[in-house]
Amino acid sequence: MSNQDTDLPASPNAAINIGLCGFGTVGQGVWKHLKRDRAELAARLGVPLRIAAISVRDPQRPRAIKLPAKLLRADPLEVATDPAIPIVCELMGGTALARRVTLAALKAGKIVVSANKALICEHGAEIFATARKHGGHFFFEASVAGGVPIIKALREGLIANRFPQIYGILNGTCNYILTQMEERDAPYAEILAEAKALGYAEADEALDVQGWDAAHKAAVLAWLAHGLWVPPSRMIVEGIERVTPADFKNAAQLGYSIKLLAIITRDFSTEELSVKVHPALLPDSDVIASVNGVYNAISVTGDIVGTTLYIGKGAGQDATASAVISDIADAAALLRSGRCARLPSELAPLPSAAAAPSTVKLAPLERIEGRYYLRLTVRDEPGVLARIASVMARHAVSISSVLQTPSEFPDMASLVLTTHQANERAMRDTLRQLARLSIVSGAPLLLRICEFKT
Amino acid sequence: MSNQDTDLPASPNAAINIGLCGFGTVGQGVWKHLKRDRAELAARLGVPLRIAAISVRDPQRPRAIKLPAKLLRADPLEVATDPAIPIVCELMGGTALARRVTLAALKAGKIVVSANKALICEHGAEIFATARKHGGHFFFEASVAGGVPIIKALREGLIANRFPQIYGILNGTCNYILTQMEERDAPYAEILAEAKALGYAEADEALDVQGWDAAHKAAVLAWLAHGLWVPPSRMIVEGIERVTPADFKNAAQLGYSIKLLAIITRDFSTEELSVKVHPALLPDSDVIASVNGVYNAISVTGDIVGTTLYIGKGAGQDATASAVISDIADAAALLRSGRCARLPSELAPLPSAAAAPSTVKLAPLERIEGRYYLRLTVRDEPGVLARIASVMARHAVSISSVLQTPSEFPDMASLVLTTHQANERAMRDTLRQLARLSIVSGAPLLLRICEFKT
Ligand SMILES: NC(=O)c1ccc[n+]([C@@H]2O[C@H](COP(=O)([O-])OP(=O)(O)OC[C@H]3O[C@@H](n4cnc5c(N)ncnc54)[C@H](OP(=O)(O)O)[C@@H]3O)[C@@H](O)[C@H]2O)c1
Ligand SMILES: NC(=O)c1ccc[n+]([C@@H]2O[C@H](COP(=O)([O-])OP(=O)(O)OC[C@H]3O[C@@H](n4cnc5c(N)ncnc54)[C@H](OP(=O)(O)O)[C@@H]3O)[C@@H](O)[C@H]2O)c1
């Protein structure tokens, strides 16, 4: 980070200072991406963002990311109460010190950004009351489902709705373990050990595998959707430890998969709410049954919108940083203009476009590549495939598979070819020439094969 | 609507007036739900909302919904320029009059809420420039993917990201037709006729089935994600009319489904963008391949967050109204406080909770119902099932299926029972008693079967 980043604002329009309490997995992700996207975010928000202070347990300890010594603080409360820092990110975890830091910042009227679902679950009522009383704000998009903007969706996008049913996979560690057990027919203990070695599970896995982490997140969602704080002690919470490979086989035989689900249901006639976290047999036809590995998925049924579904990586440095930065951007917009600044009519439409709008251009057809499915009605006679193949070869389009089926027309056959990677220009030229062949009847049908990397 | 709703505001904190230009499918949905949720939205936003004027082509024509005559206008421009109306919803469709109405309202510094993707696609640049110049705003959540808050997700929730890849199903009519063709092995023309009769397709289906509607939506998304207006004439746009039942069979044989996809890709090394709408063979393993019927689905890959996926009903009165109302709420929050008001620390957490926070309560165990999966290790001897079944019967838990498999222990068997609908209390009592039986070894495992209605 250059000197310029840590100077104090020179004018009222100068950078907005951000304090990071905690510089672990999430804190470092926020640092990395805020740094990379600095110019774009500044253009989009109309104001630059600057990380002005970072607190860690031990400022002396050598770290992979080199930080200027003047940024480091040993006491997170110093960051939380620094009058030059209006946005405080609590990224330490735990509930005791995190609570003190959060309340101190809110009492100073600051905006606190948090990824700490355990804290919200335990002290949410106090935190929100404090924010309201002192004119501060508490943002927590990163606390549930990593980078998936589910908090924003529930609170703003679906504001017209009541929510009779919300359910989903809220813990990626459990979903990874269950997925591996199912796919590899392997016992829980073996997969857990592996998950720890790979960093997918914490050294102390209890919070995850016993369902408490998902319960914390369910509490956050239940509060957003229903305005009631439900402590995990009043939920049904069961973990995944007793599920065996045999259960997956039994479930499969009955047409189900097994997922650790959080389920929040409200009956609007009796006004009864229930919040549960437990392993569940989910029918294979449910899209969430095929959400595997470290992904999270949340199905939200609104009484007006119907069911909407949100899927994405539930944790990890980058996905979590994406959510924290979106909260920081909301906070900055609020501070900058005292209004909802991130609207398309006020701001450049997109970070990258704002930073360098003139460089994006439409790709020429030669650069649009993919695999193709080609269906031709051809004369049913020898040598036909050879002639078609040679046209394709001339345009450097290579064939991946051939399927011949009877045609509805007499003496004709339906020929289905798939190609290897080719480009739009070559395919258009190929099509034009194929259509001219006497052995081909009617216009060939071209469909595109899309195998997306995700 | 009572008299009170159409009175002018008596104090600065009185209702915010909303004008509806257009009272067709979407307009009536907005009316219906704004009316139903009035108290809740007012509590949540801190200010009541009131529909103050509605324009239709023919105010004399009798309508299913009875409207007070003084609300009705024949000229939408009158609504757009009425100084007492700060929020104008353009819900007429078309691009000529809609453009004039939109620009007139924006020039007056108003907030325009729109569901009109054709208008945005054709005149977006002019609309946003006008809004910026005159301090107005243009909100358009309903223009893409119905009630799924994808605009908000892209613009705010994922603000930290660049978007190398966005793809999905953006037209529910086409997806309905393709799904039916696939499921019923029926030709395009037959399903189209049926879809028209059911109201799933317009009388003039061209805009939908030729891909233009999806192209309009793709243009909106591409602009949001990349800051470039791409007219459909510069995209690859192909419709679904030539797809036959045989193509589905061929595709299935190769492991694919066929979907009409919109695909927006940007290569950040060459800065080349491509926008395409066409039927695509999608591998069965892609979650979007199993999104059927009138649902939309959008996969958004961000460079930080990874791939996130959004699914929901893409159109229809209610889903679209849900999105329009979320934009109205954003607009009202902006007007009311001049700031981002819909934050949890400032507002009651949820409409229904705000209106009647004390009525929600946790459901007792007797009222938490479902089906259960029970795995017991039992002695492998005659009469065991009878004894277990009688314990269950005593608690009114009825058995749906029984599966017996060998146990890992000698002389024991593993017994898997699924139940019909039962409640948590009965199951807990049952479990306790089963665990006490001498024929049962170890603690029974209880999992829950979840078949969600969506
Ligand atoms: N990791 C994820 O994928 C993820 C996802 C969603 C939400 N979250 C949440 O994000 C928060 C942070 O998680 P993390 O994974 O980034 O944690 P982490 O890697 O353990 O980092 C914690 C950071 O906080 C500092 N810290 C801890 N206790 C402190 C104390 N008593 N005084 C001062 N500093 C202290 C540590 O300082 P040192 O560097 O000196 O040790 C470290 O920099 C947690 O609430 C977690 O639940 C995490
Ligand atoms: N329907 C959906 O599911 C859906 C979903 C997403 C987006 N949208 C978009 O929402 C918009 C409205 O769609 P809709 O389905 O509600 O349309 P609609 O049912 O056809 O209703 C159109 C309304 O606008 C009025 N109108 C039309 N032309 C007018 C004119 N020249 N002057 C004055 N009033 C005029 C009509 O008046 P009369 O009542 O007197 O005929 C009618 O009330 C369109 O842009 C559409 O693309 C619709």
PDB file of C-alpha atoms in Angstrom, chain B residues 1 36 66 188 194 210 295 307 432 436:
ATOM      1  CA  MET B   1     -59.992   2.133  -1.845  1.00  0.00           C
ATOM      2  CA  ARG B  36     -52.979  -5.594   0.811  1.00  0.00           C
ATOM      3  CA  LYS B  66     -63.448  -1.061  -9.664  1.00  0.00           C
ATOM      4  CA  TYR B 188     -43.570 -27.159 -31.193  1.00  0.00           C
ATOM      5  CA  GLU B 194     -51.684 -24.865 -25.882  1.00  0.00           C
ATOM      6  CA  GLN B 210     -37.767 -15.775 -31.734  1.00  0.00           C
ATOM      7  CA  TYR B 295     -39.080 -20.465 -14.299  1.00  0.00           C
ATOM      8  CA  THR B 307     -20.551 -18.650  -9.505  1.00  0.00           C
ATOM      9  CA  ARG B 432     -37.694 -42.948  23.561  1.00  0.00           C
ATOM     10  CA  ARG B 436     -35.967 -49.048  25.611  1.00  0.00           C
TER      11      ARG B 436
END
